[in-house]
PDB file of C-alpha atoms in Angstrom:
ATOM      1  CA  MET A   1     -12.334   1.370 -44.824  1.00 36.00           C
ATOM      2  CA  LEU A   2     -11.613   4.587 -42.926  1.00 36.00           C
ATOM      3  CA  PRO A   3     -13.995   7.485 -43.687  1.00 36.00           C
ATOM      4  CA  TRP A   4     -11.208   9.640 -45.154  1.00 36.00           C
ATOM      5  CA  LYS A   5     -10.395   6.892 -47.620  1.00 38.00           C
ATOM      6  CA  ARG A   6     -13.996   6.826 -48.795  1.00 39.00           C
ATOM      7  CA  LEU A   7     -13.680  10.556 -49.407  1.00 34.00           C
ATOM      8  CA  PHE A   8     -10.225  10.480 -50.929  1.00 38.00           C
ATOM      9  CA  ARG A   9     -10.870   7.801 -53.555  1.00 38.00           C
ATOM     10  CA  PRO A  10     -13.588   9.855 -55.326  1.00 35.00           C
ATOM     11  CA  ALA A  11     -11.424  12.966 -54.993  1.00 38.00           C
ATOM     12  CA  LEU A  12      -8.518  11.201 -56.630  1.00 39.00           C
ATOM     13  CA  GLY A  13     -10.841   9.948 -59.320  1.00 37.00           C
ATOM     14  CA  LEU A  14     -12.006  13.480 -60.000  1.00 34.00           C
ATOM     15  CA  LEU A  15      -8.391  14.672 -60.176  1.00 40.00           C
ATOM     16  CA  LEU A  16      -7.548  11.993 -62.713  1.00 38.00           C
ATOM     17  CA  ALA A  17     -10.713  12.698 -64.679  1.00 35.00           C
ATOM     18  CA  ALA A  18      -9.833  16.378 -64.816  1.00 36.00           C
ATOM     19  CA  THR A  19      -6.371  15.524 -66.082  1.00 40.00           C
ATOM     20  CA  VAL A  20      -7.812  13.157 -68.682  1.00 35.00           C
ATOM     21  CA  THR A  21      -9.822  16.009 -70.162  1.00 33.00           C
ATOM     22  CA  LEU A  22      -6.507  17.536 -71.210  1.00 38.00           C
ATOM     23  CA  VAL A  23      -5.883  14.563 -73.526  1.00 38.00           C
ATOM     24  CA  PRO A  24      -7.271  14.941 -77.070  1.00 38.00           C
ATOM     25  CA  ALA A  25     -10.732  13.528 -77.676  1.00 35.00           C
ATOM     26  CA  SER A  26      -9.299  11.147 -80.250  1.00 37.00           C
ATOM     27  CA  ALA A  27      -7.784   9.067 -77.429  1.00 38.00           C
ATOM     28  CA  SER A  28     -10.745   6.712 -77.594  1.00 36.00           C
ATOM     29  CA  GLN A  29      -9.638   5.815 -81.108  1.00 38.00           C
ATOM     30  CA  ALA A  30      -5.917   5.519 -80.336  1.00 40.00           C
ATOM     31  CA  ALA A  31      -5.718   1.758 -80.692  1.00 37.00           C
ATOM     32  CA  SER A  32      -6.879   1.834 -84.301  1.00 34.00           C
ATOM     33  CA  ALA A  33      -5.809   5.311 -85.430  1.00 36.00           C
ATOM     34  CA  PRO A  34      -3.380   5.424 -88.368  1.00 37.00           C
ATOM     35  CA  SER A  35       0.089   6.693 -87.566  1.00 42.00           C
ATOM     36  CA  SER A  36       0.282   8.910 -90.676  1.00 48.00           C
ATOM     37  CA  GLY A  37       3.726   7.819 -91.781  1.00 87.00           C
ATOM     38  CA  TRP A  38       5.430   7.103 -88.483  1.00 97.00           C
ATOM     39  CA  ASN A  39       6.045   3.679 -86.892  1.00 97.00           C
ATOM     40  CA  ASN A  40       7.056   2.491 -90.357  1.00 96.00           C
ATOM     41  CA  TYR A  41       9.505  -0.326 -89.692  1.00 96.00           C
ATOM     42  CA  ASN A  42      10.590  -0.295 -93.331  1.00 95.00           C
ATOM     43  CA  CYS A  43      11.956   3.221 -92.902  1.00 96.00           C
ATOM     44  CA  LYS A  44      15.722   3.433 -93.261  1.00 94.00           C
ATOM     45  CA  PRO A  45      17.521   6.487 -91.880  1.00 96.00           C
ATOM     46  CA  SER A  46      19.135   8.737 -94.478  1.00 95.00           C
ATOM     47  CA  SER A  47      22.637  10.146 -94.450  1.00 95.00           C
ATOM     48  CA  ALA A  48      21.094  13.512 -93.603  1.00 96.00           C
ATOM     49  CA  HIS A  49      19.187  12.048 -90.633  1.00 97.00           C
ATOM     50  CA  PRO A  50      21.069   8.890 -89.670  1.00 97.00           C
ATOM     51  CA  ARG A  51      19.313   8.273 -86.353  1.00 98.00           C
ATOM     52  CA  PRO A  52      15.679   7.225 -85.866  1.00 98.00           C
ATOM     53  CA  VAL A  53      13.620   9.428 -83.550  1.00 98.00           C
ATOM     54  CA  VAL A  54      11.726   7.693 -80.740  1.00 98.00           C
ATOM     55  CA  LEU A  55       8.828   9.675 -79.274  1.00 98.00           C
ATOM     56  CA  VAL A  56       7.963   9.040 -75.611  1.00 98.00           C
ATOM     57  CA  HIS A  57       4.486  10.171 -74.522  1.00 98.00           C
ATOM     58  CA  GLY A  58       3.565  11.696 -71.183  1.00 97.00           C
ATOM     59  CA  THR A  59       1.402  10.629 -68.260  1.00 96.00           C
ATOM     60  CA  LEU A  60      -2.097   9.676 -69.420  1.00 94.00           C
ATOM     61  CA  GLY A  61      -0.899   9.850 -73.035  1.00 96.00           C
ATOM     62  CA  ASN A  62      -0.399   7.186 -75.655  1.00 97.00           C
ATOM     63  CA  SER A  63       1.713   6.501 -78.717  1.00 97.00           C
ATOM     64  CA  VAL A  64      -0.720   8.160 -81.141  1.00 97.00           C
ATOM     65  CA  ASP A  65      -2.535  11.078 -79.550  1.00 96.00           C
ATOM     66  CA  ASN A  66       0.474  12.668 -77.900  1.00 98.00           C
ATOM     67  CA  TRP A  67       2.198  12.905 -81.292  1.00 98.00           C
ATOM     68  CA  LEU A  68      -0.491  13.904 -83.798  1.00 97.00           C
ATOM     69  CA  GLY A  69       1.368  17.197 -84.230  1.00 97.00           C
ATOM     70  CA  LEU A  70       5.063  16.457 -83.826  1.00 98.00           C
ATOM     71  CA  ALA A  71       5.282  13.058 -85.557  1.00 98.00           C
ATOM     72  CA  PRO A  72       4.005  14.329 -88.941  1.00 97.00           C
ATOM     73  CA  TYR A  73       6.175  17.434 -88.512  1.00 98.00           C
ATOM     74  CA  LEU A  74       9.274  15.238 -88.270  1.00 98.00           C
ATOM     75  CA  THR A  75       8.300  12.678 -90.909  1.00 97.00           C
ATOM     76  CA  ALA A  76       7.732  15.551 -93.355  1.00 96.00           C
ATOM     77  CA  ARG A  77      11.371  16.426 -92.707  1.00 96.00           C
ATOM     78  CA  ASN A  78      12.420  12.896 -93.660  1.00 95.00           C
ATOM     79  CA  TYR A  79      13.079  11.484 -90.219  1.00 97.00           C
ATOM     80  CA  CYS A  80      12.292   7.872 -89.383  1.00 98.00           C
ATOM     81  CA  VAL A  81       9.916   8.332 -86.452  1.00 98.00           C
ATOM     82  CA  PHE A  82       8.656   5.772 -83.954  1.00 98.00           C
ATOM     83  CA  SER A  83       6.500   5.947 -80.832  1.00 98.00           C
ATOM     84  CA  LEU A  84       5.682   3.483 -78.082  1.00 98.00           C
ATOM     85  CA  ASP A  85       3.082   2.876 -75.397  1.00 98.00           C
ATOM     86  CA  TYR A  86       4.419   2.336 -71.899  1.00 98.00           C
ATOM     87  CA  GLY A  87       3.298   2.316 -68.279  1.00 97.00           C
ATOM     88  CA  GLN A  88      -0.017   0.563 -68.962  1.00 97.00           C
ATOM     89  CA  LEU A  89      -2.212  -0.396 -66.011  1.00 95.00           C
ATOM     90  CA  PRO A  90      -4.467  -3.485 -66.160  1.00 94.00           C
ATOM     91  CA  GLY A  91      -7.979  -2.570 -67.273  1.00 92.00           C
ATOM     92  CA  VAL A  92      -7.036   1.019 -68.241  1.00 92.00           C
ATOM     93  CA  PRO A  93      -7.091   1.424 -72.035  1.00 93.00           C
ATOM     94  CA  PHE A  94      -5.697   4.385 -73.992  1.00 93.00           C
ATOM     95  CA  PHE A  95      -4.416   6.332 -70.967  1.00 95.00           C
ATOM     96  CA  HIS A  96      -0.905   5.080 -70.288  1.00 97.00           C
ATOM     97  CA  GLY A  97       2.211   6.239 -68.457  1.00 97.00           C
ATOM     98  CA  LEU A  98       0.690   5.386 -65.078  1.00 96.00           C
ATOM     99  CA  GLY A  99       2.788   2.390 -64.033  1.00 97.00           C
ATOM    100  CA  PRO A 100       6.026   2.474 -62.011  1.00 97.00           C
ATOM    101  CA  ILE A 101       8.482   4.639 -63.921  1.00 98.00           C
ATOM    102  CA  ASP A 102      11.448   2.310 -63.501  1.00 98.00           C
ATOM    103  CA  LYS A 103       9.411  -0.436 -65.202  1.00 98.00           C
ATOM    104  CA  SER A 104       8.389   1.984 -67.942  1.00 98.00           C
ATOM    105  CA  ALA A 105      12.077   2.667 -68.561  1.00 98.00           C
ATOM    106  CA  GLU A 106      12.546  -1.068 -69.141  1.00 98.00           C
ATOM    107  CA  GLN A 107       9.800  -0.923 -71.770  1.00 98.00           C
ATOM    108  CA  LEU A 108      11.580   1.977 -73.459  1.00 98.00           C
ATOM    109  CA  ASP A 109      14.832   0.011 -73.414  1.00 98.00           C
ATOM    110  CA  ALA A 110      13.174  -2.914 -75.220  1.00 98.00           C
ATOM    111  CA  PHE A 111      11.498  -0.600 -77.735  1.00 98.00           C
ATOM    112  CA  VAL A 112      14.750   1.168 -78.612  1.00 98.00           C
ATOM    113  CA  ASP A 113      16.345  -2.230 -79.215  1.00 98.00           C
ATOM    114  CA  LYS A 114      13.461  -3.062 -81.566  1.00 98.00           C
ATOM    115  CA  VAL A 115      13.861   0.199 -83.497  1.00 98.00           C
ATOM    116  CA  ARG A 116      17.630  -0.185 -83.760  1.00 98.00           C
ATOM    117  CA  ALA A 117      17.269  -3.743 -85.039  1.00 98.00           C
ATOM    118  CA  ALA A 118      14.690  -2.732 -87.664  1.00 97.00           C
ATOM    119  CA  THR A 119      16.560   0.331 -88.935  1.00 97.00           C
ATOM    120  CA  GLY A 120      20.133  -0.823 -88.511  1.00 97.00           C
ATOM    121  CA  ALA A 121      20.964   2.349 -86.590  1.00 98.00           C
ATOM    122  CA  ALA A 122      23.546   2.193 -83.815  1.00 97.00           C
ATOM    123  CA  LYS A 123      21.863   4.995 -81.855  1.00 98.00           C
ATOM    124  CA  VAL A 124      18.520   6.790 -81.675  1.00 98.00           C
ATOM    125  CA  ASP A 125      17.396  10.241 -80.585  1.00 98.00           C
ATOM    126  CA  LEU A 126      14.661  10.469 -77.951  1.00 99.00           C
ATOM    127  CA  VAL A 127      11.979  13.173 -77.761  1.00 99.00           C
ATOM    128  CA  GLY A 128       9.638  13.032 -74.779  1.00 98.00           C
ATOM    129  CA  HIS A 129       6.784  15.099 -73.398  1.00 98.00           C
ATOM    130  CA  SER A 130       6.244  15.550 -69.648  1.00 98.00           C
ATOM    131  CA  GLN A 131       7.002  12.204 -67.936  1.00 98.00           C
ATOM    132  CA  GLY A 132       8.268  11.077 -71.337  1.00 98.00           C
ATOM    133  CA  GLY A 133      11.032  13.673 -71.168  1.00 98.00           C
ATOM    134  CA  MET A 134      12.134  12.551 -67.720  1.00 98.00           C
ATOM    135  CA  MET A 135      11.616   8.763 -67.704  1.00 98.00           C
ATOM    136  CA  PRO A 136      14.278   8.112 -70.392  1.00 98.00           C
ATOM    137  CA  ARG A 137      16.898   9.500 -68.023  1.00 98.00           C
ATOM    138  CA  TYR A 138      16.445   6.359 -65.896  1.00 98.00           C
ATOM    139  CA  TYR A 139      17.080   4.237 -68.986  1.00 98.00           C
ATOM    140  CA  LEU A 140      20.169   6.304 -69.803  1.00 98.00           C
ATOM    141  CA  LYS A 141      21.539   6.188 -66.275  1.00 98.00           C
ATOM    142  CA  PHE A 142      20.707   2.693 -65.045  1.00 98.00           C
ATOM    143  CA  LEU A 143      19.815   0.485 -68.033  1.00 98.00           C
ATOM    144  CA  GLY A 144      22.679   1.097 -70.431  1.00 97.00           C
ATOM    145  CA  GLY A 145      20.826   3.575 -72.600  1.00 98.00           C
ATOM    146  CA  ALA A 146      23.763   5.965 -72.868  1.00 98.00           C
ATOM    147  CA  ALA A 147      25.385   3.593 -75.360  1.00 98.00           C
ATOM    148  CA  GLU A 148      22.237   3.562 -77.524  1.00 98.00           C
ATOM    149  CA  VAL A 149      21.119   7.216 -77.448  1.00 98.00           C
ATOM    150  CA  ASN A 150      22.668  10.307 -79.006  1.00 98.00           C
ATOM    151  CA  ALA A 151      20.309  12.953 -77.641  1.00 98.00           C
ATOM    152  CA  LEU A 152      17.359  13.346 -75.265  1.00 98.00           C
ATOM    153  CA  ILE A 153      14.995  16.245 -75.915  1.00 99.00           C
ATOM    154  CA  GLY A 154      12.464  16.860 -73.147  1.00 98.00           C
ATOM    155  CA  ILE A 155       9.374  18.973 -73.769  1.00 98.00           C
ATOM    156  CA  ALA A 156       8.044  20.201 -70.406  1.00 98.00           C
ATOM    157  CA  PRO A 157       9.741  17.259 -68.646  1.00 98.00           C
ATOM    158  CA  SER A 158       9.183  16.429 -64.975  1.00 98.00           C
ATOM    159  CA  ASN A 159      12.918  16.151 -64.342  1.00 98.00           C
ATOM    160  CA  HIS A 160      12.830  17.159 -60.695  1.00 97.00           C
ATOM    161  CA  GLY A 161       9.182  16.414 -60.047  1.00 95.00           C
ATOM    162  CA  THR A 162       6.236  18.701 -59.533  1.00 93.00           C
ATOM    163  CA  ASN A 163       4.431  20.281 -56.619  1.00 81.00           C
ATOM    164  CA  LEU A 164       1.346  20.947 -58.777  1.00 76.00           C
ATOM    165  CA  SER A 165       1.408  24.622 -57.791  1.00 53.00           C
ATOM    166  CA  GLY A 166       1.647  23.633 -54.141  1.00 47.00           C
ATOM    167  CA  LEU A 167      -1.145  21.055 -54.086  1.00 47.00           C
ATOM    168  CA  THR A 168       1.210  18.206 -53.210  1.00 51.00           C
ATOM    169  CA  ASN A 169       2.074  20.079 -50.007  1.00 51.00           C
ATOM    170  CA  LEU A 170      -1.417  19.181 -48.790  1.00 40.00           C
ATOM    171  CA  LEU A 171      -0.817  15.429 -48.945  1.00 43.00           C
ATOM    172  CA  PRO A 172       0.515  15.159 -45.356  1.00 53.00           C
ATOM    173  CA  PHE A 173      -2.842  16.440 -44.132  1.00 41.00           C
ATOM    174  CA  PHE A 174      -4.486  13.306 -45.575  1.00 44.00           C
ATOM    175  CA  PRO A 175      -2.912  10.335 -43.773  1.00 49.00           C
ATOM    176  CA  GLY A 176      -2.258   7.497 -46.182  1.00 52.00           C
ATOM    177  CA  ALA A 177      -2.952   9.618 -49.257  1.00 46.00           C
ATOM    178  CA  GLU A 178       0.522   9.141 -50.724  1.00 57.00           C
ATOM    179  CA  ASP A 179       0.319   5.391 -50.199  1.00 51.00           C
ATOM    180  CA  LEU A 180      -3.027   5.340 -51.964  1.00 48.00           C
ATOM    181  CA  ILE A 181      -1.687   7.290 -54.950  1.00 56.00           C
ATOM    182  CA  SER A 182       1.333   4.982 -55.079  1.00 55.00           C
ATOM    183  CA  SER A 183      -0.845   1.897 -55.186  1.00 55.00           C
ATOM    184  CA  LEU A 184      -3.366   3.203 -57.734  1.00 71.00           C
ATOM    185  CA  THR A 185      -1.143   5.256 -60.051  1.00 86.00           C
ATOM    186  CA  PRO A 186       2.541   4.697 -59.226  1.00 93.00           C
ATOM    187  CA  ALA A 187       3.834   7.111 -61.879  1.00 95.00           C
ATOM    188  CA  LEU A 188       1.985  10.021 -60.288  1.00 92.00           C
ATOM    189  CA  ALA A 189       3.611   9.301 -56.939  1.00 92.00           C
ATOM    190  CA  ASP A 190       7.006   8.917 -58.601  1.00 95.00           C
ATOM    191  CA  GLN A 191       6.720  12.437 -60.034  1.00 95.00           C
ATOM    192  CA  ILE A 192       6.002  14.230 -56.758  1.00 92.00           C
ATOM    193  CA  VAL A 193       8.887  16.423 -55.622  1.00 93.00           C
ATOM    194  CA  GLY A 194      11.135  14.486 -53.261  1.00 93.00           C
ATOM    195  CA  SER A 195       9.882  11.023 -54.209  1.00 94.00           C
ATOM    196  CA  ALA A 196      12.196   8.046 -53.704  1.00 96.00           C
ATOM    197  CA  PHE A 197      12.290   7.548 -57.473  1.00 97.00           C
ATOM    198  CA  LEU A 198      13.395  11.115 -58.217  1.00 98.00           C
ATOM    199  CA  THR A 199      15.913  11.070 -55.385  1.00 98.00           C
ATOM    200  CA  LYS A 200      17.564   8.020 -56.939  1.00 98.00           C
ATOM    201  CA  LEU A 201      17.344   9.407 -60.484  1.00 98.00           C
ATOM    202  CA  ASN A 202      18.962  12.746 -59.685  1.00 98.00           C
ATOM    203  CA  ALA A 203      21.582  11.565 -57.186  1.00 97.00           C
ATOM    204  CA  GLY A 204      25.089  12.204 -58.456  1.00 96.00           C
ATOM    205  CA  GLY A 205      24.044  14.590 -61.227  1.00 97.00           C
ATOM    206  CA  ASP A 206      21.327  15.094 -63.816  1.00 98.00           C
ATOM    207  CA  THR A 207      23.147  13.749 -66.858  1.00 98.00           C
ATOM    208  CA  VAL A 208      25.377  10.957 -68.094  1.00 98.00           C
ATOM    209  CA  PRO A 209      28.426  11.366 -70.361  1.00 97.00           C
ATOM    210  CA  GLY A 210      27.999  10.983 -74.098  1.00 97.00           C
ATOM    211  CA  VAL A 211      24.351  12.088 -74.351  1.00 98.00           C
ATOM    212  CA  LYS A 212      23.218  15.551 -75.437  1.00 98.00           C
ATOM    213  CA  TYR A 213      20.283  16.991 -73.471  1.00 98.00           C
ATOM    214  CA  THR A 214      17.787  19.677 -74.456  1.00 98.00           C
ATOM    215  CA  VAL A 215      14.925  20.884 -72.265  1.00 98.00           C
ATOM    216  CA  ILE A 216      12.144  23.015 -73.765  1.00 98.00           C
ATOM    217  CA  ALA A 217       9.903  24.601 -71.122  1.00 98.00           C
ATOM    218  CA  THR A 218       7.107  27.158 -70.956  1.00 98.00           C
ATOM    219  CA  LYS A 219       6.622  29.586 -68.106  1.00 98.00           C
ATOM    220  CA  TYR A 220       2.872  28.951 -68.345  1.00 98.00           C
ATOM    221  CA  ASP A 221       3.231  25.305 -67.343  1.00 97.00           C
ATOM    222  CA  GLU A 222       0.544  24.463 -64.798  1.00 94.00           C
ATOM    223  CA  VAL A 223       1.393  20.760 -64.393  1.00 94.00           C
ATOM    224  CA  VAL A 224       5.163  20.547 -63.857  1.00 96.00           C
ATOM    225  CA  THR A 225       5.732  23.354 -61.375  1.00 95.00           C
ATOM    226  CA  PRO A 226       7.724  25.383 -60.764  1.00 95.00           C
ATOM    227  CA  TYR A 227       8.629  25.345 -64.437  1.00 97.00           C
ATOM    228  CA  ARG A 228      12.331  25.930 -63.776  1.00 97.00           C
ATOM    229  CA  SER A 229      12.459  22.553 -62.018  1.00 97.00           C
ATOM    230  CA  GLN A 230      12.320  21.071 -65.520  1.00 98.00           C
ATOM    231  CA  PHE A 231      15.778  22.376 -66.370  1.00 98.00           C
ATOM    232  CA  LEU A 232      18.840  20.143 -66.100  1.00 98.00           C
ATOM    233  CA  SER A 233      22.378  20.898 -64.969  1.00 97.00           C
ATOM    234  CA  GLY A 234      25.411  19.685 -66.866  1.00 94.00           C
ATOM    235  CA  SER A 235      27.962  20.631 -69.490  1.00 88.00           C
ATOM    236  CA  ASN A 236      26.031  18.735 -72.174  1.00 95.00           C
ATOM    237  CA  VAL A 237      22.705  20.490 -71.510  1.00 98.00           C
ATOM    238  CA  ARG A 238      20.783  23.206 -73.320  1.00 98.00           C
ATOM    239  CA  ASN A 239      17.820  24.629 -71.398  1.00 98.00           C
ATOM    240  CA  VAL A 240      15.332  26.624 -73.472  1.00 98.00           C
ATOM    241  CA  LEU A 241      12.416  28.747 -72.266  1.00 98.00           C
ATOM    242  CA  LEU A 242       9.811  29.006 -75.008  1.00 98.00           C
ATOM    243  CA  GLN A 243       9.027  32.654 -74.205  1.00 98.00           C
ATOM    244  CA  ASP A 244      12.680  33.596 -74.751  1.00 98.00           C
ATOM    245  CA  LEU A 245      12.194  32.469 -78.341  1.00 98.00           C
ATOM    246  CA  CYS A 246       8.745  33.988 -78.798  1.00 98.00           C
ATOM    247  CA  PRO A 247       7.452  36.210 -75.981  1.00 98.00           C
ATOM    248  CA  VAL A 248       3.836  35.988 -77.151  1.00 98.00           C
ATOM    249  CA  ASP A 249       3.732  32.176 -77.114  1.00 98.00           C
ATOM    250  CA  LEU A 250       1.092  31.270 -74.504  1.00 98.00           C
ATOM    251  CA  SER A 251       1.402  27.488 -74.665  1.00 98.00           C
ATOM    252  CA  GLU A 252       0.994  25.659 -71.359  1.00 97.00           C
ATOM    253  CA  HIS A 253       1.922  22.088 -70.432  1.00 97.00           C
ATOM    254  CA  VAL A 254      -0.299  20.265 -72.905  1.00 97.00           C
ATOM    255  CA  ALA A 255      -0.119  22.632 -75.877  1.00 98.00           C
ATOM    256  CA  ILE A 256       3.675  22.793 -75.921  1.00 98.00           C
ATOM    257  CA  GLY A 257       3.795  19.082 -76.673  1.00 98.00           C
ATOM    258  CA  LEU A 258       0.735  18.706 -78.858  1.00 97.00           C
ATOM    259  CA  ILE A 259       0.497  21.685 -81.182  1.00 97.00           C
ATOM    260  CA  ASP A 260       3.238  24.264 -80.638  1.00 98.00           C
ATOM    261  CA  ARG A 261       5.223  24.549 -83.875  1.00 98.00           C
ATOM    262  CA  ILE A 262       7.660  26.956 -82.248  1.00 98.00           C
ATOM    263  CA  ALA A 263       8.563  24.195 -79.810  1.00 98.00           C
ATOM    264  CA  PHE A 264       8.615  21.728 -82.725  1.00 98.00           C
ATOM    265  CA  HIS A 265      11.091  23.971 -84.577  1.00 98.00           C
ATOM    266  CA  GLU A 266      13.358  23.910 -81.549  1.00 98.00           C
ATOM    267  CA  VAL A 267      13.061  20.112 -81.414  1.00 98.00           C
ATOM    268  CA  ALA A 268      14.219  19.973 -85.040  1.00 98.00           C
ATOM    269  CA  ASN A 269      17.151  22.241 -84.179  1.00 98.00           C
ATOM    270  CA  ALA A 270      18.160  19.927 -81.334  1.00 98.00           C
ATOM    271  CA  LEU A 271      17.928  16.874 -83.587  1.00 98.00           C
ATOM    272  CA  ASP A 272      20.172  18.470 -86.219  1.00 98.00           C
ATOM    273  CA  PRO A 273      22.168  21.257 -84.546  1.00 97.00           C
ATOM    274  CA  ALA A 274      24.564  21.567 -87.495  1.00 96.00           C
ATOM    275  CA  LYS A 275      21.663  22.858 -89.599  1.00 96.00           C
ATOM    276  CA  ALA A 276      19.817  24.720 -86.881  1.00 97.00           C
ATOM    277  CA  LYS A 277      18.003  27.916 -87.763  1.00 97.00           C
ATOM    278  CA  PRO A 278      16.994  30.565 -85.215  1.00 97.00           C
ATOM    279  CA  THR A 279      13.636  29.847 -83.601  1.00 98.00           C
ATOM    280  CA  THR A 280      11.346  32.877 -83.497  1.00 98.00           C
ATOM    281  CA  CYS A 281       7.617  33.592 -83.494  1.00 98.00           C
ATOM    282  CA  ALA A 282       7.748  33.209 -87.270  1.00 97.00           C
ATOM    283  CA  SER A 283       8.770  29.567 -86.815  1.00 97.00           C
ATOM    284  CA  VAL A 284       5.099  28.751 -86.450  1.00 96.00           C
ATOM    285  CA  PHE A 285       4.960  28.988 -90.264  1.00 94.00           C
ATOM    286  CA  SER A 286       8.023  26.827 -90.914  1.00 89.00           C
TER     287      SER A 286
END
């Protein structure tokens, strides 16, 4: 092994370890944690909320920990809510969303079919955080998902990739570094600005006909940067900056998906726009 590889492997490990610390401590209990009312396959959508909501976690997340805030928020509002695990790597428990993103989209496709069969719903709504807000676009565009999905709501989604505040610009100075990332954690490589995956995903336009898109971003995002790269273009798109709704909201990339009730309120508005109420700083109490 070349000397730089011996140096780079521990460095990559430290980078991943640092990212893992952003995941709630309860991740070690994810496999057995109760879902507090969601993932109930006996749930039948109501006339008020006729579509099940499928929650799609982010990189290094899982079907429980990523949604300990939003899932109960939505179930309390009488939505049928479901969440999946995807992008698992062999021998890596709890921390998912690391496998090739096109394969993860196939897992989402199968899960949506399962939810539709259980609930009898023709379509679902998707809500995703980070990679989970971007990956479904592959399903919509290439796997027939547009016929099965009414709306995609992305919370801090990596729609056009990330430069990690410029850190990815250093990769060319480490020969073979991108290949190493691709082999160890394909989803990380897929989310770098200019990757082959993102080039294919965004070619010909960001959206597909028939699906409504909402993007909720925060200007304090330190993971998907620059934050405006999260926004989509298209006539069926609504891009929302959290600080335009509440200027004092300081949520960054993790908090906006895990605990931010202002963002949650805007998710609820996107799920039921006919009954939407203005989102303000006071929405934290709603």
